[in-house]
Amino acid sequence: MLIDLHTHSSVSDGTESPAELLATAKAAGLDVVALTDHDTTAGWAVAEAARPPGLTVIPGMELSCRWFPADQPPISVHLLAYLFDPDHPALAAERLRLRTERLGRAEKIVAALAADGHPVVWERIVEGCEGGVVGRPHIARALVEAGVADSVDHAFATLLHHGSPYYVAKADTEVRDGIALVRAAGGVPVFAHGLATARGRVVGDEAIVTMTEAGLLGLEVDHPDHTPQQREHLRGLADDLGLISTGSSDYHGANKPTPIAACTTDPGQLEALLAAGTGSAPLRD
Ligand code: AMP
Ligand code: FE
Ligand code: FE
Ligand code: ZN
């Protein structure tokens, strides 16, 4: 059984449509794939219609959250959510708020880049967002098209990283509120790439303990951005706290070099996740 529980389509910041993504998953030999676009469920219906026979699709999402330490600025925390009710009103409202927040902050980043002579046009970037979820990868692609950067990765390294003068934060969901919303909607919240230091500051173990007390059910242990030591630490923490351990590629199509199924989830851990999710059902034969 090959299981990849974290992928992005063009509905958020991946480059393949949900149908293309599922075809990629099937071609890579996956038995189970989760569609986890940022802050939206817009790909779920398309995925259901386009699902290749034999492939199980777990409906999911990656919710943009923040952890507020006592003595430092907030830390970005990505919360994977699986099998929740897409019509749960409070969670749907929070997704909408986050998408609106993304629009406002991306427009600010683009305006600042344009003011410094980088030829990026906001209208074109928004038009290029098929699913309506705008993120820095869309700005990165525009910078590549404009000849300002050689690649999406280069655009991040030079202009879009979290320490850049062009970086604008967004008012992401307080993570304990996000966990509570996902649980209220019958979903399974899993902390995504929790120790990926390349993305910015990461939380300490005490935050993960607090998140567990708030209802967190899993940790993404095997992720391309985690070192072997970070994976071992998270695996130990998951065992100590009674959490599900997952593994996934965080596939983004051509926006990242990582192939689908680069990291995978143990079938027993998937069973625990399926048993915990009550808000929606996996799509399967
Ligand atoms: P945002 O959600 O707008 O803050 O943008 C963050 C997203 O950018 C993440 O979900 C990643 O998909 C992507 N990202 C971050 N760093 C890189 C990078 N170096 N190369 C390509 N994509 C990246
Ligand atoms: Fe992304
Ligand atoms: Fe993420
Ligand atoms: Zn992701």
PDB file of C-alpha atoms and ligand atoms in Angstrom:
ATOM      1  CA  MET A   1       0.000   0.000   0.000  1.00  0.00           C
ATOM      2  CA  LEU A   2       1.433   3.367  -1.066  1.00  0.00           C
ATOM      3  CA  ILE A   3      -0.139   6.312   0.759  1.00  0.00           C
ATOM      4  CA  ASP A   4       0.620  10.036   0.270  1.00  0.00           C
ATOM      5  CA  LEU A   5      -1.421  12.323   2.534  1.00  0.00           C
ATOM      6  CA  HIS A   6      -0.389  15.847   1.450  1.00  0.00           C
ATOM      7  CA  THR A   7      -0.670  17.249  -2.114  1.00  0.00           C
ATOM      8  CA  HIS A   8      -1.617  20.556  -3.735  1.00  0.00           C
ATOM      9  CA  SER A   9      -3.457  21.163  -7.020  1.00  0.00           C
ATOM     10  CA  SER A  10      -3.985  24.317  -9.077  1.00  0.00           C
ATOM     11  CA  VAL A  11      -6.996  25.007  -6.863  1.00  0.00           C
ATOM     12  CA  SER A  12      -4.350  26.427  -4.517  1.00  0.00           C
ATOM     13  CA  ASP A  13      -0.619  26.666  -5.266  1.00  0.00           C
ATOM     14  CA  GLY A  14       0.110  23.469  -7.195  1.00  0.00           C
ATOM     15  CA  THR A  15       0.391  23.454 -10.982  1.00  0.00           C
ATOM     16  CA  GLU A  16      -1.762  20.418 -11.893  1.00  0.00           C
ATOM     17  CA  SER A  17      -5.554  20.458 -11.963  1.00  0.00           C
ATOM     18  CA  PRO A  18      -7.133  18.046  -9.447  1.00  0.00           C
ATOM     19  CA  ALA A  19      -7.808  15.603 -12.314  1.00  0.00           C
ATOM     20  CA  GLU A  20      -4.171  15.797 -13.486  1.00  0.00           C
ATOM     21  CA  LEU A  21      -2.958  15.404  -9.908  1.00  0.00           C
ATOM     22  CA  LEU A  22      -4.967  12.209  -9.441  1.00  0.00           C
ATOM     23  CA  ALA A  23      -3.621  10.869 -12.742  1.00  0.00           C
ATOM     24  CA  THR A  24      -0.094  11.642 -11.494  1.00  0.00           C
ATOM     25  CA  ALA A  25      -0.872   9.834  -8.227  1.00  0.00           C
ATOM     26  CA  LYS A  26      -2.161   6.784 -10.084  1.00  0.00           C
ATOM     27  CA  ALA A  27       0.819   6.736 -12.474  1.00  0.00           C
ATOM     28  CA  ALA A  28       3.215   6.892  -9.493  1.00  0.00           C
ATOM     29  CA  GLY A  29       1.621   3.726  -8.112  1.00  0.00           C
ATOM     30  CA  LEU A  30      -0.175   5.327  -5.171  1.00  0.00           C
ATOM     31  CA  ASP A  31      -3.125   3.468  -3.650  1.00  0.00           C
ATOM     32  CA  VAL A  32      -4.235   6.392  -1.485  1.00  0.00           C
ATOM     33  CA  VAL A  33      -3.746  10.132  -1.970  1.00  0.00           C
ATOM     34  CA  ALA A  34      -5.075  13.088   0.026  1.00  0.00           C
ATOM     35  CA  LEU A  35      -5.896  16.351  -1.725  1.00  0.00           C
ATOM     36  CA  THR A  36      -4.901  19.092   0.727  1.00  0.00           C
ATOM     37  CA  ASP A  37      -5.124  22.462  -0.988  1.00  0.00           C
ATOM     38  CA  HIS A  38      -4.507  25.544   1.146  1.00  0.00           C
ATOM     39  CA  ASP A  39      -7.638  26.963   2.814  1.00  0.00           C
ATOM     40  CA  THR A  40     -10.161  25.520   0.362  1.00  0.00           C
ATOM     41  CA  THR A  41     -12.244  22.458  -0.484  1.00  0.00           C
ATOM     42  CA  ALA A  42     -12.861  23.673  -4.046  1.00  0.00           C
ATOM     43  CA  GLY A  43     -11.022  20.668  -5.510  1.00  0.00           C
ATOM     44  CA  TRP A  44     -13.082  17.987  -3.740  1.00  0.00           C
ATOM     45  CA  ALA A  45     -15.962  17.778  -6.242  1.00  0.00           C
ATOM     46  CA  VAL A  46     -13.585  17.730  -9.211  1.00  0.00           C
ATOM     47  CA  ALA A  47     -11.506  15.019  -7.532  1.00  0.00           C
ATOM     48  CA  GLU A  48     -14.598  12.915  -6.930  1.00  0.00           C
ATOM     49  CA  ALA A  49     -15.599  13.147 -10.596  1.00  0.00           C
ATOM     50  CA  ALA A  50     -12.094  12.532 -11.942  1.00  0.00           C
ATOM     51  CA  ARG A  51     -10.931   9.796  -9.533  1.00  0.00           C
ATOM     52  CA  PRO A  52      -9.247   6.940 -11.429  1.00  0.00           C
ATOM     53  CA  PRO A  53     -10.581   3.469 -10.497  1.00  0.00           C
ATOM     54  CA  GLY A  54      -8.569   1.801  -7.738  1.00  0.00           C
ATOM     55  CA  LEU A  55      -7.272   5.062  -6.279  1.00  0.00           C
ATOM     56  CA  THR A  56      -8.630   6.113  -2.881  1.00  0.00           C
ATOM     57  CA  VAL A  57      -8.823   9.883  -2.395  1.00  0.00           C
ATOM     58  CA  ILE A  58      -8.935  11.364   1.109  1.00  0.00           C
ATOM     59  CA  PRO A  59     -10.595  14.788   1.047  1.00  0.00           C
ATOM     60  CA  GLY A  60      -8.464  17.248   2.959  1.00  0.00           C
ATOM     61  CA  MET A  61      -7.103  20.755   3.290  1.00  0.00           C
ATOM     62  CA  GLU A  62      -4.096  22.591   4.742  1.00  0.00           C
ATOM     63  CA  LEU A  63      -5.317  25.362   7.010  1.00  0.00           C
ATOM     64  CA  SER A  64      -3.048  28.406   7.497  1.00  0.00           C
ATOM     65  CA  CYS A  65      -2.571  28.859  11.250  1.00  0.00           C
ATOM     66  CA  ARG A  66      -0.342  30.639  13.763  1.00  0.00           C
ATOM     67  CA  TRP A  67       1.086  29.811  17.159  1.00  0.00           C
ATOM     68  CA  PHE A  68       1.521  32.772  19.507  1.00  0.00           C
ATOM     69  CA  PRO A  69       4.588  32.299  21.765  1.00  0.00           C
ATOM     70  CA  ALA A  70       4.688  34.321  24.982  1.00  0.00           C
ATOM     71  CA  ASP A  71       7.868  36.193  24.083  1.00  0.00           C
ATOM     72  CA  GLN A  72       8.200  36.264  20.268  1.00  0.00           C
ATOM     73  CA  PRO A  73       6.159  37.183  17.204  1.00  0.00           C
ATOM     74  CA  PRO A  74       3.663  34.544  15.973  1.00  0.00           C
ATOM     75  CA  ILE A  75       5.011  31.416  14.259  1.00  0.00           C
ATOM     76  CA  SER A  76       3.380  30.067  11.097  1.00  0.00           C
ATOM     77  CA  VAL A  77       1.836  26.620  11.637  1.00  0.00           C
ATOM     78  CA  HIS A  78       0.215  24.599   8.857  1.00  0.00           C
ATOM     79  CA  LEU A  79      -2.610  22.333   9.953  1.00  0.00           C
ATOM     80  CA  LEU A  80      -3.602  19.462   7.696  1.00  0.00           C
ATOM     81  CA  ALA A  81      -7.270  18.562   8.085  1.00  0.00           C
ATOM     82  CA  TYR A  82      -8.847  15.372   6.762  1.00  0.00           C
ATOM     83  CA  LEU A  83     -12.371  14.014   6.392  1.00  0.00           C
ATOM     84  CA  PHE A  84     -14.176  17.052   7.838  1.00  0.00           C
ATOM     85  CA  ASP A  85     -17.647  18.218   6.838  1.00  0.00           C
ATOM     86  CA  PRO A  86     -17.112  20.796   4.048  1.00  0.00           C
ATOM     87  CA  ASP A  87     -20.423  22.447   4.951  1.00  0.00           C
ATOM     88  CA  HIS A  88     -19.633  23.013   8.632  1.00  0.00           C
ATOM     89  CA  PRO A  89     -20.525  26.737   8.818  1.00  0.00           C
ATOM     90  CA  ALA A  90     -17.808  27.999  11.174  1.00  0.00           C
ATOM     91  CA  LEU A  91     -14.995  26.155   9.382  1.00  0.00           C
ATOM     92  CA  ALA A  92     -16.314  27.284   5.973  1.00  0.00           C
ATOM     93  CA  ALA A  93     -16.409  30.881   7.232  1.00  0.00           C
ATOM     94  CA  GLU A  94     -12.830  30.631   8.499  1.00  0.00           C
ATOM     95  CA  ARG A  95     -11.607  29.282   5.137  1.00  0.00           C
ATOM     96  CA  LEU A  96     -13.299  32.192   3.398  1.00  0.00           C
ATOM     97  CA  ARG A  97     -11.689  34.650   5.823  1.00  0.00           C
ATOM     98  CA  LEU A  98      -8.259  33.163   5.128  1.00  0.00           C
ATOM     99  CA  ARG A  99      -8.712  33.336   1.349  1.00  0.00           C
ATOM    100  CA  THR A 100      -9.723  36.989   1.642  1.00  0.00           C
ATOM    101  CA  GLU A 101      -6.689  37.589   3.863  1.00  0.00           C
ATOM    102  CA  ARG A 102      -4.472  35.945   1.218  1.00  0.00           C
ATOM    103  CA  LEU A 103      -5.806  38.265  -1.493  1.00  0.00           C
ATOM    104  CA  GLY A 104      -5.123  41.419   0.509  1.00  0.00           C
ATOM    105  CA  ARG A 105      -1.625  40.419   1.547  1.00  0.00           C
ATOM    106  CA  ALA A 106      -0.580  39.170  -1.906  1.00  0.00           C
ATOM    107  CA  GLU A 107      -1.744  42.435  -3.455  1.00  0.00           C
ATOM    108  CA  LYS A 108       0.463  44.290  -0.933  1.00  0.00           C
ATOM    109  CA  ILE A 109       3.498  42.141  -1.783  1.00  0.00           C
ATOM    110  CA  VAL A 110       2.939  42.688  -5.511  1.00  0.00           C
ATOM    111  CA  ALA A 111       2.451  46.444  -5.077  1.00  0.00           C
ATOM    112  CA  ALA A 112       5.736  46.706  -3.160  1.00  0.00           C
ATOM    113  CA  LEU A 113       7.590  44.656  -5.793  1.00  0.00           C
ATOM    114  CA  ALA A 114       6.110  46.740  -8.634  1.00  0.00           C
ATOM    115  CA  ALA A 115       6.965  49.990  -6.823  1.00  0.00           C
ATOM    116  CA  ASP A 116      10.622  48.893  -6.815  1.00  0.00           C
ATOM    117  CA  GLY A 117      10.538  48.262 -10.558  1.00  0.00           C
ATOM    118  CA  HIS A 118       9.882  44.508 -10.635  1.00  0.00           C
ATOM    119  CA  PRO A 119       7.463  44.102 -13.550  1.00  0.00           C
ATOM    120  CA  VAL A 120       4.693  42.038 -11.908  1.00  0.00           C
ATOM    121  CA  VAL A 121       1.056  42.833 -12.640  1.00  0.00           C
ATOM    122  CA  TRP A 122      -1.525  42.087  -9.958  1.00  0.00           C
ATOM    123  CA  GLU A 123      -4.434  41.550 -12.363  1.00  0.00           C
ATOM    124  CA  ARG A 124      -2.490  38.881 -14.259  1.00  0.00           C
ATOM    125  CA  ILE A 125      -1.575  37.048 -11.061  1.00  0.00           C
ATOM    126  CA  VAL A 126      -5.178  36.994  -9.858  1.00  0.00           C
ATOM    127  CA  GLU A 127      -6.424  35.803 -13.269  1.00  0.00           C
ATOM    128  CA  GLY A 128      -3.870  32.970 -13.127  1.00  0.00           C
ATOM    129  CA  CYS A 129      -5.259  31.660  -9.825  1.00  0.00           C
ATOM    130  CA  GLU A 130      -7.749  29.103 -11.116  1.00  0.00           C
ATOM    131  CA  GLY A 131      -9.018  28.093  -7.688  1.00  0.00           C
ATOM    132  CA  GLY A 132      -8.965  31.583  -6.230  1.00  0.00           C
ATOM    133  CA  VAL A 133      -6.420  30.786  -3.509  1.00  0.00           C
ATOM    134  CA  VAL A 134      -3.506  33.140  -4.074  1.00  0.00           C
ATOM    135  CA  GLY A 135      -0.143  32.408  -2.496  1.00  0.00           C
ATOM    136  CA  ARG A 136       3.478  33.407  -2.834  1.00  0.00           C
ATOM    137  CA  PRO A 137       4.082  30.651  -5.440  1.00  0.00           C
ATOM    138  CA  HIS A 138       1.789  32.564  -7.824  1.00  0.00           C
ATOM    139  CA  ILE A 139       3.872  35.709  -7.334  1.00  0.00           C
ATOM    140  CA  ALA A 140       7.012  33.600  -7.777  1.00  0.00           C
ATOM    141  CA  ARG A 141       5.769  32.317 -11.148  1.00  0.00           C
ATOM    142  CA  ALA A 142       5.000  35.887 -12.242  1.00  0.00           C
ATOM    143  CA  LEU A 143       8.555  36.902 -11.297  1.00  0.00           C
ATOM    144  CA  VAL A 144       9.905  34.006 -13.377  1.00  0.00           C
ATOM    145  CA  GLU A 145       7.717  34.984 -16.354  1.00  0.00           C
ATOM    146  CA  ALA A 146       8.927  38.579 -16.009  1.00  0.00           C
ATOM    147  CA  GLY A 147      12.535  37.384 -16.111  1.00  0.00           C
ATOM    148  CA  VAL A 148      13.230  38.688 -12.598  1.00  0.00           C
ATOM    149  CA  ALA A 149      13.926  35.190 -11.218  1.00  0.00           C
ATOM    150  CA  ASP A 150      15.261  31.994 -12.831  1.00  0.00           C
ATOM    151  CA  SER A 151      12.862  29.663 -11.024  1.00  0.00           C
ATOM    152  CA  VAL A 152      10.125  29.608  -8.379  1.00  0.00           C
ATOM    153  CA  ASP A 153      12.748  28.513  -5.880  1.00  0.00           C
ATOM    154  CA  HIS A 154      15.026  31.394  -6.899  1.00  0.00           C
ATOM    155  CA  ALA A 155      12.147  33.876  -6.507  1.00  0.00           C
ATOM    156  CA  PHE A 156      11.589  32.592  -2.972  1.00  0.00           C
ATOM    157  CA  ALA A 157      15.291  32.681  -2.138  1.00  0.00           C
ATOM    158  CA  THR A 158      15.728  36.270  -3.331  1.00  0.00           C
ATOM    159  CA  LEU A 159      12.452  38.189  -2.907  1.00  0.00           C
ATOM    160  CA  LEU A 160       9.653  36.163  -1.318  1.00  0.00           C
ATOM    161  CA  HIS A 161      11.180  34.415   1.714  1.00  0.00           C
ATOM    162  CA  HIS A 162       9.805  35.242   5.153  1.00  0.00           C
ATOM    163  CA  GLY A 163      12.754  37.523   5.957  1.00  0.00           C
ATOM    164  CA  SER A 164      12.471  39.575   2.764  1.00  0.00           C
ATOM    165  CA  PRO A 165      11.537  43.277   2.933  1.00  0.00           C
ATOM    166  CA  TYR A 166       8.688  42.378   0.557  1.00  0.00           C
ATOM    167  CA  TYR A 167       7.255  39.752   2.889  1.00  0.00           C
ATOM    168  CA  VAL A 168       3.832  40.543   4.316  1.00  0.00           C
ATOM    169  CA  ALA A 169       2.350  38.272   6.986  1.00  0.00           C
ATOM    170  CA  LYS A 170      -1.285  37.237   6.931  1.00  0.00           C
ATOM    171  CA  ALA A 171      -3.659  36.999   9.883  1.00  0.00           C
ATOM    172  CA  ASP A 172      -3.788  33.208  10.015  1.00  0.00           C
ATOM    173  CA  THR A 173      -6.033  31.264  12.383  1.00  0.00           C
ATOM    174  CA  GLU A 174      -4.853  30.784  15.982  1.00  0.00           C
ATOM    175  CA  VAL A 175      -3.887  27.121  15.817  1.00  0.00           C
ATOM    176  CA  ARG A 176      -5.938  25.953  18.822  1.00  0.00           C
ATOM    177  CA  ASP A 177      -9.000  27.585  17.248  1.00  0.00           C
ATOM    178  CA  GLY A 178      -8.151  25.849  13.957  1.00  0.00           C
ATOM    179  CA  ILE A 179      -7.855  22.477  15.697  1.00  0.00           C
ATOM    180  CA  ALA A 180     -11.184  23.012  17.486  1.00  0.00           C
ATOM    181  CA  LEU A 181     -12.915  23.993  14.228  1.00  0.00           C
ATOM    182  CA  VAL A 182     -11.604  20.935  12.375  1.00  0.00           C
ATOM    183  CA  ARG A 183     -12.675  18.644  15.239  1.00  0.00           C
ATOM    184  CA  ALA A 184     -16.107  20.320  15.432  1.00  0.00           C
ATOM    185  CA  ALA A 185     -16.509  19.545  11.712  1.00  0.00           C
ATOM    186  CA  GLY A 186     -15.672  15.856  12.324  1.00  0.00           C
ATOM    187  CA  GLY A 187     -12.188  16.186  10.840  1.00  0.00           C
ATOM    188  CA  VAL A 188      -8.730  14.926  11.766  1.00  0.00           C
ATOM    189  CA  PRO A 189      -6.179  17.715  12.434  1.00  0.00           C
ATOM    190  CA  VAL A 190      -2.525  16.850  11.755  1.00  0.00           C
ATOM    191  CA  PHE A 191       0.388  19.264  12.293  1.00  0.00           C
ATOM    192  CA  ALA A 192       2.147  19.635   8.892  1.00  0.00           C
ATOM    193  CA  HIS A 193       5.963  19.766   8.510  1.00  0.00           C
ATOM    194  CA  GLY A 194       6.302  20.904  12.119  1.00  0.00           C
ATOM    195  CA  LEU A 195      10.113  21.107  12.247  1.00  0.00           C
ATOM    196  CA  ALA A 196      10.797  22.429   8.719  1.00  0.00           C
ATOM    197  CA  THR A 197      13.216  25.194   9.714  1.00  0.00           C
ATOM    198  CA  ALA A 198      13.852  26.265   6.097  1.00  0.00           C
ATOM    199  CA  ARG A 199      10.379  27.826   6.143  1.00  0.00           C
ATOM    200  CA  GLY A 200      11.020  30.016   9.167  1.00  0.00           C
ATOM    201  CA  ARG A 201      10.884  29.714  12.948  1.00  0.00           C
ATOM    202  CA  VAL A 202       9.337  26.495  14.235  1.00  0.00           C
ATOM    203  CA  VAL A 203       7.483  25.771  17.474  1.00  0.00           C
ATOM    204  CA  GLY A 204       8.910  23.830  20.429  1.00  0.00           C
ATOM    205  CA  ASP A 205       7.664  20.590  21.922  1.00  0.00           C
ATOM    206  CA  GLU A 206       5.606  22.477  24.524  1.00  0.00           C
ATOM    207  CA  ALA A 207       3.512  23.967  21.721  1.00  0.00           C
ATOM    208  CA  ILE A 208       2.874  20.492  20.312  1.00  0.00           C
ATOM    209  CA  VAL A 209       1.801  19.312  23.775  1.00  0.00           C
ATOM    210  CA  THR A 210      -0.582  22.275  24.055  1.00  0.00           C
ATOM    211  CA  MET A 211      -1.927  21.588  20.562  1.00  0.00           C
ATOM    212  CA  THR A 212      -2.513  17.961  21.552  1.00  0.00           C
ATOM    213  CA  GLU A 213      -4.471  19.113  24.600  1.00  0.00           C
ATOM    214  CA  ALA A 214      -6.531  21.241  22.197  1.00  0.00           C
ATOM    215  CA  GLY A 215      -7.453  18.172  20.125  1.00  0.00           C
ATOM    216  CA  LEU A 216      -4.611  17.638  17.646  1.00  0.00           C
ATOM    217  CA  LEU A 217      -4.643  14.024  16.405  1.00  0.00           C
ATOM    218  CA  GLY A 218      -1.496  13.651  14.325  1.00  0.00           C
ATOM    219  CA  LEU A 219       1.993  14.782  13.343  1.00  0.00           C
ATOM    220  CA  GLU A 220       3.405  14.796   9.819  1.00  0.00           C
ATOM    221  CA  VAL A 221       6.678  13.024  10.568  1.00  0.00           C
ATOM    222  CA  ASP A 222       8.107  12.017   7.184  1.00  0.00           C
ATOM    223  CA  HIS A 223       8.212  15.163   5.047  1.00  0.00           C
ATOM    224  CA  PRO A 224      10.822  16.169   2.431  1.00  0.00           C
ATOM    225  CA  ASP A 225      11.784  19.256   4.491  1.00  0.00           C
ATOM    226  CA  HIS A 226      12.570  17.221   7.653  1.00  0.00           C
ATOM    227  CA  THR A 227      16.031  15.824   8.383  1.00  0.00           C
ATOM    228  CA  PRO A 228      16.335  12.231   9.650  1.00  0.00           C
ATOM    229  CA  GLN A 229      16.902  13.629  13.172  1.00  0.00           C
ATOM    230  CA  GLN A 230      13.786  15.810  12.985  1.00  0.00           C
ATOM    231  CA  ARG A 231      11.737  12.798  11.822  1.00  0.00           C
ATOM    232  CA  GLU A 232      12.984  10.671  14.709  1.00  0.00           C
ATOM    233  CA  HIS A 233      12.179  13.434  17.174  1.00  0.00           C
ATOM    234  CA  LEU A 234       8.640  13.848  15.820  1.00  0.00           C
ATOM    235  CA  ARG A 235       8.076  10.084  15.671  1.00  0.00           C
ATOM    236  CA  GLY A 236       9.057   9.812  19.340  1.00  0.00           C
ATOM    237  CA  LEU A 237       6.814  12.739  20.245  1.00  0.00           C
ATOM    238  CA  ALA A 238       3.870  11.188  18.348  1.00  0.00           C
ATOM    239  CA  ASP A 239       4.410   7.892  20.201  1.00  0.00           C
ATOM    240  CA  ASP A 240       4.670   9.634  23.594  1.00  0.00           C
ATOM    241  CA  LEU A 241       1.549  11.756  22.981  1.00  0.00           C
ATOM    242  CA  GLY A 242      -0.545   9.012  21.370  1.00  0.00           C
ATOM    243  CA  LEU A 243      -0.721  10.834  18.043  1.00  0.00           C
ATOM    244  CA  ILE A 244      -1.000   9.426  14.508  1.00  0.00           C
ATOM    245  CA  SER A 245       2.262   9.676  12.477  1.00  0.00           C
ATOM    246  CA  THR A 246       1.945  10.495   8.792  1.00  0.00           C
ATOM    247  CA  GLY A 247       4.304  10.809   5.845  1.00  0.00           C
ATOM    248  CA  SER A 248       3.733  12.729   2.642  1.00  0.00           C
ATOM    249  CA  SER A 249       5.353  14.509  -0.272  1.00  0.00           C
ATOM    250  CA  ASP A 250       3.669  17.948  -0.056  1.00  0.00           C
ATOM    251  CA  TYR A 251       3.588  17.707  -3.861  1.00  0.00           C
ATOM    252  CA  HIS A 252       3.071  21.049  -5.687  1.00  0.00           C
ATOM    253  CA  GLY A 253       3.477  19.949  -9.339  1.00  0.00           C
ATOM    254  CA  ALA A 254       6.098  22.037 -11.147  1.00  0.00           C
ATOM    255  CA  ASN A 255       6.209  24.625  -8.331  1.00  0.00           C
ATOM    256  CA  LYS A 256       8.555  22.393  -6.313  1.00  0.00           C
ATOM    257  CA  PRO A 257      11.105  19.759  -7.304  1.00  0.00           C
ATOM    258  CA  THR A 258       9.671  17.100  -4.929  1.00  0.00           C
ATOM    259  CA  PRO A 259       7.931  14.230  -6.762  1.00  0.00           C
ATOM    260  CA  ILE A 260       4.616  12.821  -5.569  1.00  0.00           C
ATOM    261  CA  ALA A 261       5.018   9.902  -3.103  1.00  0.00           C
ATOM    262  CA  ALA A 262       8.462  11.206  -2.032  1.00  0.00           C
ATOM    263  CA  CYS A 263       7.412  10.308   1.526  1.00  0.00           C
ATOM    264  CA  THR A 264       4.548   7.987   2.441  1.00  0.00           C
ATOM    265  CA  THR A 265       2.316   6.939   5.367  1.00  0.00           C
ATOM    266  CA  ASP A 266       2.222   3.577   7.109  1.00  0.00           C
ATOM    267  CA  PRO A 267      -1.071   1.715   6.410  1.00  0.00           C
ATOM    268  CA  GLY A 268      -1.753   1.224  10.132  1.00  0.00           C
ATOM    269  CA  GLN A 269      -1.503   4.977  10.710  1.00  0.00           C
ATOM    270  CA  LEU A 270      -3.937   5.568   7.830  1.00  0.00           C
ATOM    271  CA  GLU A 271      -6.399   3.167   9.480  1.00  0.00           C
ATOM    272  CA  ALA A 272      -6.263   5.249  12.677  1.00  0.00           C
ATOM    273  CA  LEU A 273      -6.831   8.420  10.671  1.00  0.00           C
ATOM    274  CA  LEU A 274      -9.798   6.909   8.805  1.00  0.00           C
ATOM    275  CA  ALA A 275     -11.319   5.749  12.090  1.00  0.00           C
ATOM    276  CA  ALA A 276     -11.037   9.257  13.573  1.00  0.00           C
ATOM    277  CA  GLY A 277     -12.599  11.155  10.648  1.00  0.00           C
ATOM    278  CA  THR A 278     -16.389  11.403  10.742  1.00  0.00           C
ATOM    279  CA  GLY A 279     -17.265  14.566   8.786  1.00  0.00           C
ATOM    280  CA  SER A 280     -16.874  13.152   5.278  1.00  0.00           C
ATOM    281  CA  ALA A 281     -15.959   9.852   3.649  1.00  0.00           C
ATOM    282  CA  PRO A 282     -12.935   8.791   1.613  1.00  0.00           C
ATOM    283  CA  LEU A 283     -13.645   8.561  -2.122  1.00  0.00           C
ATOM    284  CA  ARG A 284     -13.034   4.990  -3.235  1.00  0.00           C
ATOM    285  CA  ASP A 285     -14.349   2.062  -5.293  1.00  0.00           C
TER     286      ASP A 285
HETATM  287  P1  AMP B   1       1.989  31.500   1.342  1.00  0.00           P
HETATM  288  O1  AMP B   1       0.963  30.448   1.671  1.00  0.00           O
HETATM  289  O2  AMP B   1       1.472  32.493   0.359  1.00  0.00           O
HETATM  290  O3  AMP B   1       2.632  32.126   2.544  1.00  0.00           O
HETATM  291  O4  AMP B   1       3.160  30.739   0.580  1.00  0.00           O
HETATM  292  C1  AMP B   1       3.713  29.611   1.182  1.00  0.00           C
HETATM  293  C2  AMP B   1       3.778  28.506   0.163  1.00  0.00           C
HETATM  294  O5  AMP B   1       4.877  28.754  -0.683  1.00  0.00           O
HETATM  295  C3  AMP B   1       4.015  27.147   0.767  1.00  0.00           C
HETATM  296  O6  AMP B   1       2.808  26.460   0.923  1.00  0.00           O
HETATM  297  C4  AMP B   1       4.842  26.457  -0.256  1.00  0.00           C
HETATM  298  O7  AMP B   1       3.973  25.790  -1.130  1.00  0.00           O
HETATM  299  C5  AMP B   1       5.481  27.540  -1.061  1.00  0.00           C
HETATM  300  N1  AMP B   1       6.932  27.672  -0.890  1.00  0.00           N
HETATM  301  C6  AMP B   1       7.602  28.059   0.196  1.00  0.00           C
HETATM  302  N2  AMP B   1       8.941  28.096  -0.051  1.00  0.00           N
HETATM  303  C7  AMP B   1       9.094  27.712  -1.335  1.00  0.00           C
HETATM  304  C8  AMP B   1      10.227  27.546  -2.205  1.00  0.00           C
HETATM  305  N3  AMP B   1      11.469  27.802  -1.797  1.00  0.00           N
HETATM  306  N4  AMP B   1      10.002  27.132  -3.466  1.00  0.00           N
HETATM  307  C9  AMP B   1       8.756  26.904  -3.891  1.00  0.00           C
HETATM  308  N5  AMP B   1       7.666  27.037  -3.135  1.00  0.00           N
HETATM  309  C10 AMP B   1       7.819  27.443  -1.870  1.00  0.00           C
HETATM  310 FE    FE B   2       1.842  25.442  -0.781  1.00  0.00          FE
HETATM  311 FE    FE B   3       2.497  23.644   4.311  1.00  0.00          FE
HETATM  312 ZN    ZN B   4       1.431  21.837   1.774  1.00  0.00          ZN
END
